[in-house]
PDB file of C-alpha atoms and ligand atoms in Angstrom:
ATOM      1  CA  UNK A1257     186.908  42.050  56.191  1.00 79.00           C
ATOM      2  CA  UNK A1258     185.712  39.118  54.626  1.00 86.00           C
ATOM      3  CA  UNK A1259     183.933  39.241  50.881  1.00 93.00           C
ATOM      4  CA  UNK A1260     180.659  40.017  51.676  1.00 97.00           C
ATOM      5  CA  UNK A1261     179.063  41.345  55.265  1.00 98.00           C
ATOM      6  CA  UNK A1262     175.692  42.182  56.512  1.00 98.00           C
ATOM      7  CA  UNK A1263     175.547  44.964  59.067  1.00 99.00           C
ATOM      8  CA  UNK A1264     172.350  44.784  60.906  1.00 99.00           C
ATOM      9  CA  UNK A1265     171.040  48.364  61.648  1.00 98.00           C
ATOM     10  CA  UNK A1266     169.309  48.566  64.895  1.00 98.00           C
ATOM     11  CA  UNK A1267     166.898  51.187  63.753  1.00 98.00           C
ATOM     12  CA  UNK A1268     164.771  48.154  62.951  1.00 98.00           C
ATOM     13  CA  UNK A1269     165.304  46.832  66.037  1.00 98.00           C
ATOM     14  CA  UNK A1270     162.680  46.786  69.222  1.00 98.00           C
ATOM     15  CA  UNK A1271     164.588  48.947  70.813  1.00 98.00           C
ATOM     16  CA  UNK A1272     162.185  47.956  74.385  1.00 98.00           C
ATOM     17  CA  UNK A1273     164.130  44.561  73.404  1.00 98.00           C
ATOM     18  CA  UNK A1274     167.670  46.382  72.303  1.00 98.00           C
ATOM     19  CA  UNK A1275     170.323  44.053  73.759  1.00 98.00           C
ATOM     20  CA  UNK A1276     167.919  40.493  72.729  1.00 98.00           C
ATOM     21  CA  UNK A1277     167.759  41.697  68.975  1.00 98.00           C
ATOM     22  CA  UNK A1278     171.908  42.457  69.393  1.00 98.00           C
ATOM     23  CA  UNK A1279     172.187  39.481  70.815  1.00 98.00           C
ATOM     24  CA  UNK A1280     170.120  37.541  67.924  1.00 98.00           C
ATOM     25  CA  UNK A1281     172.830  38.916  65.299  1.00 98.00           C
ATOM     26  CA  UNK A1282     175.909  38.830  67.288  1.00 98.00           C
ATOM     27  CA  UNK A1283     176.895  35.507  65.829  1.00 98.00           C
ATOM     28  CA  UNK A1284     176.712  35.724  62.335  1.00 98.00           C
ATOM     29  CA  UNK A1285     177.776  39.555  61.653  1.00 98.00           C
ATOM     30  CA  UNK A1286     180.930  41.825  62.533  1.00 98.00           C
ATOM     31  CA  UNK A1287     179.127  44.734  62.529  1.00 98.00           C
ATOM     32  CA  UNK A1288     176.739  46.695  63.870  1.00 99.00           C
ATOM     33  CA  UNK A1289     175.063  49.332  62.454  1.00 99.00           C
ATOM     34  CA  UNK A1290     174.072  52.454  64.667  1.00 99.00           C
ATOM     35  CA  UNK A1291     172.051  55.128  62.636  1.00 98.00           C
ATOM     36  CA  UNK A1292     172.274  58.406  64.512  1.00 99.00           C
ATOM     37  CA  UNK A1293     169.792  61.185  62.942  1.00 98.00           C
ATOM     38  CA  UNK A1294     169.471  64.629  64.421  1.00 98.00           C
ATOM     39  CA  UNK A1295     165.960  66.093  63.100  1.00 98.00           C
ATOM     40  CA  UNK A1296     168.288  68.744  61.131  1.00 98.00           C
ATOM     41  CA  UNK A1297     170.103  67.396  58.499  1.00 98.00           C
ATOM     42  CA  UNK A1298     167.425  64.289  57.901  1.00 98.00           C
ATOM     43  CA  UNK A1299     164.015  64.582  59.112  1.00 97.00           C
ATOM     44  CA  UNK A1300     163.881  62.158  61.666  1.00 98.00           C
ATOM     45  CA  UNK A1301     165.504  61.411  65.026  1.00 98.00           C
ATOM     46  CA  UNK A1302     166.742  57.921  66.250  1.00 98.00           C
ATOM     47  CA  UNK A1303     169.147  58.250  69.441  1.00 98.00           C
ATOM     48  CA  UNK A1304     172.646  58.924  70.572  1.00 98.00           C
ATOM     49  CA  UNK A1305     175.650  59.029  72.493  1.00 98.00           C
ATOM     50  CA  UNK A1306     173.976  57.416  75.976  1.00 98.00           C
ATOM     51  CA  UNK A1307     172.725  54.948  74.124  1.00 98.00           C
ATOM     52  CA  UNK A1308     175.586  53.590  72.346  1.00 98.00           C
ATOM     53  CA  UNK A1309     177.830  53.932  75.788  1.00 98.00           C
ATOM     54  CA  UNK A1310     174.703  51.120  77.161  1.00 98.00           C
ATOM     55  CA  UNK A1311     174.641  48.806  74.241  1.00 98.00           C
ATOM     56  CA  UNK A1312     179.009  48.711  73.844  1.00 98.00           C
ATOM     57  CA  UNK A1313     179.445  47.164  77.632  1.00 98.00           C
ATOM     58  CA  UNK A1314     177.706  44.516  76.529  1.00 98.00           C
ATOM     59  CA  UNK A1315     178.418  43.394  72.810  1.00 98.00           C
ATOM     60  CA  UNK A1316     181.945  42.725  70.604  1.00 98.00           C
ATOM     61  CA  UNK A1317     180.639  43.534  68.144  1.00 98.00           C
ATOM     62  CA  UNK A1318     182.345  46.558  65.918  1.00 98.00           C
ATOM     63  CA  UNK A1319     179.891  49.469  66.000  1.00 99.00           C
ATOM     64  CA  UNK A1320     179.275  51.052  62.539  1.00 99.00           C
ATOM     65  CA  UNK A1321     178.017  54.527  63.431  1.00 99.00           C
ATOM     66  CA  UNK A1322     176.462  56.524  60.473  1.00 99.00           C
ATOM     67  CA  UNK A1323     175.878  60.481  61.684  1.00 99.00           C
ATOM     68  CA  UNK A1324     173.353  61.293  59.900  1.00 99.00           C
ATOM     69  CA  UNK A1325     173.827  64.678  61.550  1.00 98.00           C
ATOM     70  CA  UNK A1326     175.090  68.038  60.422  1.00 98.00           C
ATOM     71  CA  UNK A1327     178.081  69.705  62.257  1.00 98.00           C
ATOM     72  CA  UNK A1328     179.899  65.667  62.620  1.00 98.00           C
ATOM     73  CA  UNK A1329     183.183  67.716  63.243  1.00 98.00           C
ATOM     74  CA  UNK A1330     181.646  68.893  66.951  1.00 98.00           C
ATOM     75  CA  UNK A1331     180.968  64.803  67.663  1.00 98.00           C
ATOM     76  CA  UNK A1332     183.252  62.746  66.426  1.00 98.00           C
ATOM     77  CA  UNK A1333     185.304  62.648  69.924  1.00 98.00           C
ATOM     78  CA  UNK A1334     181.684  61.376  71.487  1.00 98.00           C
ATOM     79  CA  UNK A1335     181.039  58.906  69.407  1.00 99.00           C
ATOM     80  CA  UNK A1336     184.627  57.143  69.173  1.00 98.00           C
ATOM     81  CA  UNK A1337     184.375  57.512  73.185  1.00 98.00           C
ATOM     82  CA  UNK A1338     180.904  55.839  73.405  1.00 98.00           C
ATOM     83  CA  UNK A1339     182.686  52.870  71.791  1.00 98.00           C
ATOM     84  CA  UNK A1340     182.503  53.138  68.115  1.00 99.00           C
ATOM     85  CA  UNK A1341     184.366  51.141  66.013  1.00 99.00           C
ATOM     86  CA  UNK A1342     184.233  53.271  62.900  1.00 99.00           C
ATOM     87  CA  UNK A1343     182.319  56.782  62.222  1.00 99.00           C
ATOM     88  CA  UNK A1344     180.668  57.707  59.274  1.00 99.00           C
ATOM     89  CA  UNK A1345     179.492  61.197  58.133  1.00 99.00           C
ATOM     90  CA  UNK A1346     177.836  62.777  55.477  1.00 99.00           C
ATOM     91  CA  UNK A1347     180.046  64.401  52.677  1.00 98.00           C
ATOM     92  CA  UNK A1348     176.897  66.630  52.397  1.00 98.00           C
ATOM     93  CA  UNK A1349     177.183  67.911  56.054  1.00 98.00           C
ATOM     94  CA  UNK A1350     181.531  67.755  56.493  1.00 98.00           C
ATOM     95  CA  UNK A1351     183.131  71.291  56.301  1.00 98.00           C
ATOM     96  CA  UNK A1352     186.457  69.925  55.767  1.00 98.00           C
ATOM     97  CA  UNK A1353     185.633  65.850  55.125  1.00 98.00           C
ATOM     98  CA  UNK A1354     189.669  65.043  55.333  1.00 98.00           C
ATOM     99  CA  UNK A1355     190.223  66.872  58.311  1.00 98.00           C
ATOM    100  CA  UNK A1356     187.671  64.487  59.673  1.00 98.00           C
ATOM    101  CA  UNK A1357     188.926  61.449  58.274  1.00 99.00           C
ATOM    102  CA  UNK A1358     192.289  62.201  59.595  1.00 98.00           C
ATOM    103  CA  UNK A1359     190.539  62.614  63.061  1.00 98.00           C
ATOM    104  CA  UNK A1360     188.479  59.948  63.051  1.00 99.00           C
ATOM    105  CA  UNK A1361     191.411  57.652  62.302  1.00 98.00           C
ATOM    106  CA  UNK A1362     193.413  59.480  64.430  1.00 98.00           C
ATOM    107  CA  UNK A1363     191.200  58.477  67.545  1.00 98.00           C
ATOM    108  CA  UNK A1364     191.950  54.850  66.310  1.00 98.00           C
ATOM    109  CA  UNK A1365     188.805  54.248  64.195  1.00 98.00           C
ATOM    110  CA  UNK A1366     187.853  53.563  60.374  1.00 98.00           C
ATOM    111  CA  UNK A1367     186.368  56.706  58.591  1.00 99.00           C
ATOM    112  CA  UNK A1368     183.276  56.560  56.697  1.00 99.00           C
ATOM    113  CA  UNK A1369     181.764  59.153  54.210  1.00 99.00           C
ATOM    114  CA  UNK A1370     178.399  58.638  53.657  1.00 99.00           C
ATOM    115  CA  UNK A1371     176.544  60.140  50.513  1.00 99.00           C
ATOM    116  CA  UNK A1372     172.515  60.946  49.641  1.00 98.00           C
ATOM    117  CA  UNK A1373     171.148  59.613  47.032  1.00 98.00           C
ATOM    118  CA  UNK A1374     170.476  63.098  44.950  1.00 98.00           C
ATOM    119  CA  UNK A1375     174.761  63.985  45.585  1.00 98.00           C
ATOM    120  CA  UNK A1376     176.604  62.945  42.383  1.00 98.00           C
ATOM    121  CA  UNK A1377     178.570  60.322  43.195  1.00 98.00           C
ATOM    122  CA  UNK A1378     181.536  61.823  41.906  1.00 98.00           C
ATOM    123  CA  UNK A1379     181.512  64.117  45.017  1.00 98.00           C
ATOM    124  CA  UNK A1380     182.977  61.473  47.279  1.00 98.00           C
ATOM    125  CA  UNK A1381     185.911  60.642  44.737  1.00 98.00           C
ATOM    126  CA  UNK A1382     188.628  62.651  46.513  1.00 98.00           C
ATOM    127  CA  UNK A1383     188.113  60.760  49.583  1.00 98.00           C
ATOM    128  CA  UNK A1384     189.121  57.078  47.536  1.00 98.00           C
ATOM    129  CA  UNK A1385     191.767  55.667  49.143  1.00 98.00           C
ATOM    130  CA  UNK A1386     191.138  58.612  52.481  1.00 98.00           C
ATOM    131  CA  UNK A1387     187.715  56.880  53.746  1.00 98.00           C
ATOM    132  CA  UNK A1388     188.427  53.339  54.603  1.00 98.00           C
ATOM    133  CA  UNK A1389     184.212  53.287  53.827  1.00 98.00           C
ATOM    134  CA  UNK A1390     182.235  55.164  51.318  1.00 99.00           C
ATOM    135  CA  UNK A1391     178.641  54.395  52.143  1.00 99.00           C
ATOM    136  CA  UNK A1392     176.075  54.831  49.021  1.00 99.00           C
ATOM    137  CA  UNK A1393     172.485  55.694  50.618  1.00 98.00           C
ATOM    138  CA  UNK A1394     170.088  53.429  48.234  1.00 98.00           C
ATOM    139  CA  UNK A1395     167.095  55.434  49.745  1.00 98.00           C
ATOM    140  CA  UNK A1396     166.495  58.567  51.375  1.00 98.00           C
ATOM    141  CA  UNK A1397     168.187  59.104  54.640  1.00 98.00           C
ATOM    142  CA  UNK A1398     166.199  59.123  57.446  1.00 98.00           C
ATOM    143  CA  UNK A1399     163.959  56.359  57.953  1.00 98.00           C
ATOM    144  CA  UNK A1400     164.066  52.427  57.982  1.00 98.00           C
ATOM    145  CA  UNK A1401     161.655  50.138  55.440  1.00 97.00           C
ATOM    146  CA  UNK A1402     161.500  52.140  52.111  1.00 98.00           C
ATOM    147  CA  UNK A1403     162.017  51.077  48.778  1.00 97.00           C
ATOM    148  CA  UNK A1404     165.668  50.675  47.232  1.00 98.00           C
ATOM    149  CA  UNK A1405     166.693  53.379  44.717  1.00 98.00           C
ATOM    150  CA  UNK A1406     166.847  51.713  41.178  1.00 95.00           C
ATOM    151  CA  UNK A1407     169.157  54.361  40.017  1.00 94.00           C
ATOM    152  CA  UNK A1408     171.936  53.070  42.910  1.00 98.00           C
ATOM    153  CA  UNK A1409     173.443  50.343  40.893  1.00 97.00           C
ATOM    154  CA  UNK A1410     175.033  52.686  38.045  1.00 97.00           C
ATOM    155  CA  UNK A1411     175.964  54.486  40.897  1.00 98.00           C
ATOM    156  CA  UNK A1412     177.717  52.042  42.717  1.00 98.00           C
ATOM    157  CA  UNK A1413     179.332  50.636  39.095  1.00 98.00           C
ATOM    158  CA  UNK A1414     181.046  54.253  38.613  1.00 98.00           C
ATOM    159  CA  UNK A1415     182.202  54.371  42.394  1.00 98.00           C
ATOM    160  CA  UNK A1416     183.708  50.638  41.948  1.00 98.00           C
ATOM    161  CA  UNK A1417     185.788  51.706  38.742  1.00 98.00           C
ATOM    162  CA  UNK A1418     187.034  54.661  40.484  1.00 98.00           C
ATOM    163  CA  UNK A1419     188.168  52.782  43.220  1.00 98.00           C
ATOM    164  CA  UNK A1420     189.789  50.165  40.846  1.00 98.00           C
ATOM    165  CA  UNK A1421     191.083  53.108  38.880  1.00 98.00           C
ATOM    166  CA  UNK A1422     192.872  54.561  41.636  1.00 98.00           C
ATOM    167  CA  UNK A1423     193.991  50.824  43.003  1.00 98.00           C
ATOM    168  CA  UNK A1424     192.828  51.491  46.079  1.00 98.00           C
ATOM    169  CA  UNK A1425     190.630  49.339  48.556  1.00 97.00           C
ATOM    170  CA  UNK A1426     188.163  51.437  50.050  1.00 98.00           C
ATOM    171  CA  UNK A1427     185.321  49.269  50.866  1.00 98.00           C
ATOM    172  CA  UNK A1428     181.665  50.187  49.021  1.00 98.00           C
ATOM    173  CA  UNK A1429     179.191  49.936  51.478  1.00 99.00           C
ATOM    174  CA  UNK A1430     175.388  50.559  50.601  1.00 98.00           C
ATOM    175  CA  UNK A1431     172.466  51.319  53.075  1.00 98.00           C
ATOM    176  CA  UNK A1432     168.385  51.334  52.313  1.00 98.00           C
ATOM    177  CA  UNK A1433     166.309  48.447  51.077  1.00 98.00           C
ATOM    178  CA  UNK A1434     168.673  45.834  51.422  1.00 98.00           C
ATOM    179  CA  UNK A1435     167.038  42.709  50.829  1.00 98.00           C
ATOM    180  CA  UNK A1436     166.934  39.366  48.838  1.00 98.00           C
ATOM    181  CA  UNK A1437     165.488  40.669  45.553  1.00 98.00           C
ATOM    182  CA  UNK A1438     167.952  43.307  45.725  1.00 98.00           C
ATOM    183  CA  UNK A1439     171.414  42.107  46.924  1.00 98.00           C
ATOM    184  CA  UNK A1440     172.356  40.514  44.246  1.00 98.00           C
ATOM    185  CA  UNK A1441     172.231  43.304  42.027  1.00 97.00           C
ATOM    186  CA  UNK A1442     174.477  45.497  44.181  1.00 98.00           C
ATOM    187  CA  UNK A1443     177.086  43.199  45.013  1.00 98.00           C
ATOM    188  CA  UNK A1444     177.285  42.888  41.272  1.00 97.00           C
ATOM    189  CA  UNK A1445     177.990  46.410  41.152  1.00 98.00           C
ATOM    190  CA  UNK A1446     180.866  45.546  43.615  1.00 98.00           C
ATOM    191  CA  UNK A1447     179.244  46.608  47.303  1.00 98.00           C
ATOM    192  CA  UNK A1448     181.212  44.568  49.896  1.00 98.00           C
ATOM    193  CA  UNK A1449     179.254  45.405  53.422  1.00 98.00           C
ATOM    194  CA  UNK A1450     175.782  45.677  53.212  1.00 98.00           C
ATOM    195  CA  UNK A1451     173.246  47.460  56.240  1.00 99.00           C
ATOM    196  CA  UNK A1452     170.251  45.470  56.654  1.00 98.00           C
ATOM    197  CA  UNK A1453     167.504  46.946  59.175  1.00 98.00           C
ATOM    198  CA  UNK A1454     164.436  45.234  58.154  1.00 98.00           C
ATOM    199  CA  UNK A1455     165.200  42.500  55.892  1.00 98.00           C
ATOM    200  CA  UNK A1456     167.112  41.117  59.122  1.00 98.00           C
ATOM    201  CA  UNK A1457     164.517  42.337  62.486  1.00 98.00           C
ATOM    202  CA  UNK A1458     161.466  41.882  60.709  1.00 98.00           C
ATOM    203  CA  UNK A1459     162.250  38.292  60.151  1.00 98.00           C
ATOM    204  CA  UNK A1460     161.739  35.439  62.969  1.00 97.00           C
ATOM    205  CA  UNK A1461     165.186  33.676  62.100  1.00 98.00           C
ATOM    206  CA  UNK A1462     167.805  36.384  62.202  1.00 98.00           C
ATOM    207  CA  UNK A1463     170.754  34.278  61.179  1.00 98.00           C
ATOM    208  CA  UNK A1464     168.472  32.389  58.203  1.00 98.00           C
ATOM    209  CA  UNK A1465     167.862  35.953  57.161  1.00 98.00           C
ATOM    210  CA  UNK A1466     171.648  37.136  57.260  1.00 98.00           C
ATOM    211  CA  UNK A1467     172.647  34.090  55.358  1.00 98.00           C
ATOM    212  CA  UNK A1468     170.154  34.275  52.940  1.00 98.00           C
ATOM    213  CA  UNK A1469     171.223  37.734  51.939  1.00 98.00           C
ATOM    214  CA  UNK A1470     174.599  36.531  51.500  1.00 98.00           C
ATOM    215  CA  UNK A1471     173.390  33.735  49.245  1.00 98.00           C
ATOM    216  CA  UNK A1472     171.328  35.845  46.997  1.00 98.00           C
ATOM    217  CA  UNK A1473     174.178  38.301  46.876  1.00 98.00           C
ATOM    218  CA  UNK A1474     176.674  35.409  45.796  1.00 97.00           C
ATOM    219  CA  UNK A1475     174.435  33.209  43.283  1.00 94.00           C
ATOM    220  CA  UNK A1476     175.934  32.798  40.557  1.00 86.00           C
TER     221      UNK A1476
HETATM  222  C1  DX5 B2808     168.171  55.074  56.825  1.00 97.89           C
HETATM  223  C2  DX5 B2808     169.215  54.349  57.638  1.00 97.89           C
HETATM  224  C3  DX5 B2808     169.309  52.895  57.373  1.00 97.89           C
HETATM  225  C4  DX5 B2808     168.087  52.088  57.679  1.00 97.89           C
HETATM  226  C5  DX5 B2808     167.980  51.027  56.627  1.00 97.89           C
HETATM  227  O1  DX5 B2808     168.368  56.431  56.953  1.00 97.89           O
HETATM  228  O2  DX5 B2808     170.483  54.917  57.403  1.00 97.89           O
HETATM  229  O3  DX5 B2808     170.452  52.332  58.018  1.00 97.89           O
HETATM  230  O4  DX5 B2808     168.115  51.492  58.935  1.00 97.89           O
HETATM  231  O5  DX5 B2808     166.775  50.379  56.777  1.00 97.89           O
HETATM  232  P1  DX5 B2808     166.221  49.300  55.740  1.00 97.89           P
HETATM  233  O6  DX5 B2808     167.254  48.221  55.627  1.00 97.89           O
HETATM  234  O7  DX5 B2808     164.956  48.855  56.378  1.00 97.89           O
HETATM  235  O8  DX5 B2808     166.020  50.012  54.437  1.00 97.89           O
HETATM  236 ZN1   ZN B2809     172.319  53.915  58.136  1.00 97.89          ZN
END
């Protein structure tokens, strides 16, 4: 992984327009983000398995799928055979979460664990150096365009020094109002791969917005 990334998240995508909005990113990101909500665990529902089998046949790009779903454990064999590159769940909705790291790398993916915004961050300790990800939620789970938590920076500080603590190199990843005004501020913190829905697809210029987010993050 390079130092910083920007994972698009096609929830902000036209989704009558899937595979041209893909398209517009494919060049200046590795990943793709694919939120998958269930109408259980958040209060919204997105899309799924058929959907991700569609868009894989005709992308390279490595498909970051975030479950927000409860019961993961029953889909994780789905969603690494649709074609995704890594899984993440939420620590909040994981029975056993190492069990499901173990399976999800077992399947030959990266393992995510995803936490909400109102979970003490402390809860997704024991998985440093387990998760290859641990994804911070900087707003509520469930929908695209809100506001970014202020509170997710202290958050993000104490998951960083943990990590460092433990000398391990579990990537921070962070998800919700991603934008120019408030990258900087959580790469600071020490967030490596960033989801961007609409800071990226509501913007004309898709690769000018990626690469502005990546120099607001890096400004020194
Ligand atoms: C929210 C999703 C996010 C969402 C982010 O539940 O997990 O990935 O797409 O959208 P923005 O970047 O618009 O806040
Ligand atoms: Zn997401």
């Amino acid at each position: 992984m390079k130092d910083i990334e920007i994972a698009p998240s096609i929830l902000a995508a036209d989704f009558g327009y899937l595979m041209n909005d893909i398209k517009s990113v494919e060049n200046d990101c590795e990943y793709l983000h694919i939120d998958v909500m269930d109408g259980h665990y958040v209060n919204n529902i997105s899309f799924g398995i058929p959907v991700i089998q569609s868009i894989r046949k005709y992308t390279g790009m490595k498909f970051y799928t975030h479950l927000m779903i409860t019961e993961p454990e029953k889909y994780i064999k789905a969603f690494a055979d649709a074609g995704s590159d890594n899984i993440t769940f939420h620590v909040e909705c994981a029975k056993d979460p190492v069990k499901l790291i173990d399976e999800i790398k077992s399947l030959g993916l990266t393992a995510g664990v995803a936490i909400h915004p109102d979970t003490p961050i402390e809860k997704v300790f024991p998985y440093i150096g387990k998760a290859d990800i641990i994804l911070v939620m900087t707003v509520y789970p469930g929908f695209g365009g809100q506001g970014y938590l202020k509170s997710s920076g202290e958050r993000i500080a104490k998951l960083k020094k943990a990590i460092d603590d433990a000398g391990c190199d579990t990537v921070i990843s962070v998800d919700g109002g991603v934008s120019n005004s408030t990258i900087k501020e959580i790469y600071d913190a020490g967030a490596r791969l960033f989801v961007a829905g609409s800071s990226v697809f509501n913007s004309e210029d898709r690769s000018k917005a990626v690469q502005d987010l990546i120099k607001c993050a890096t400004l020194s």
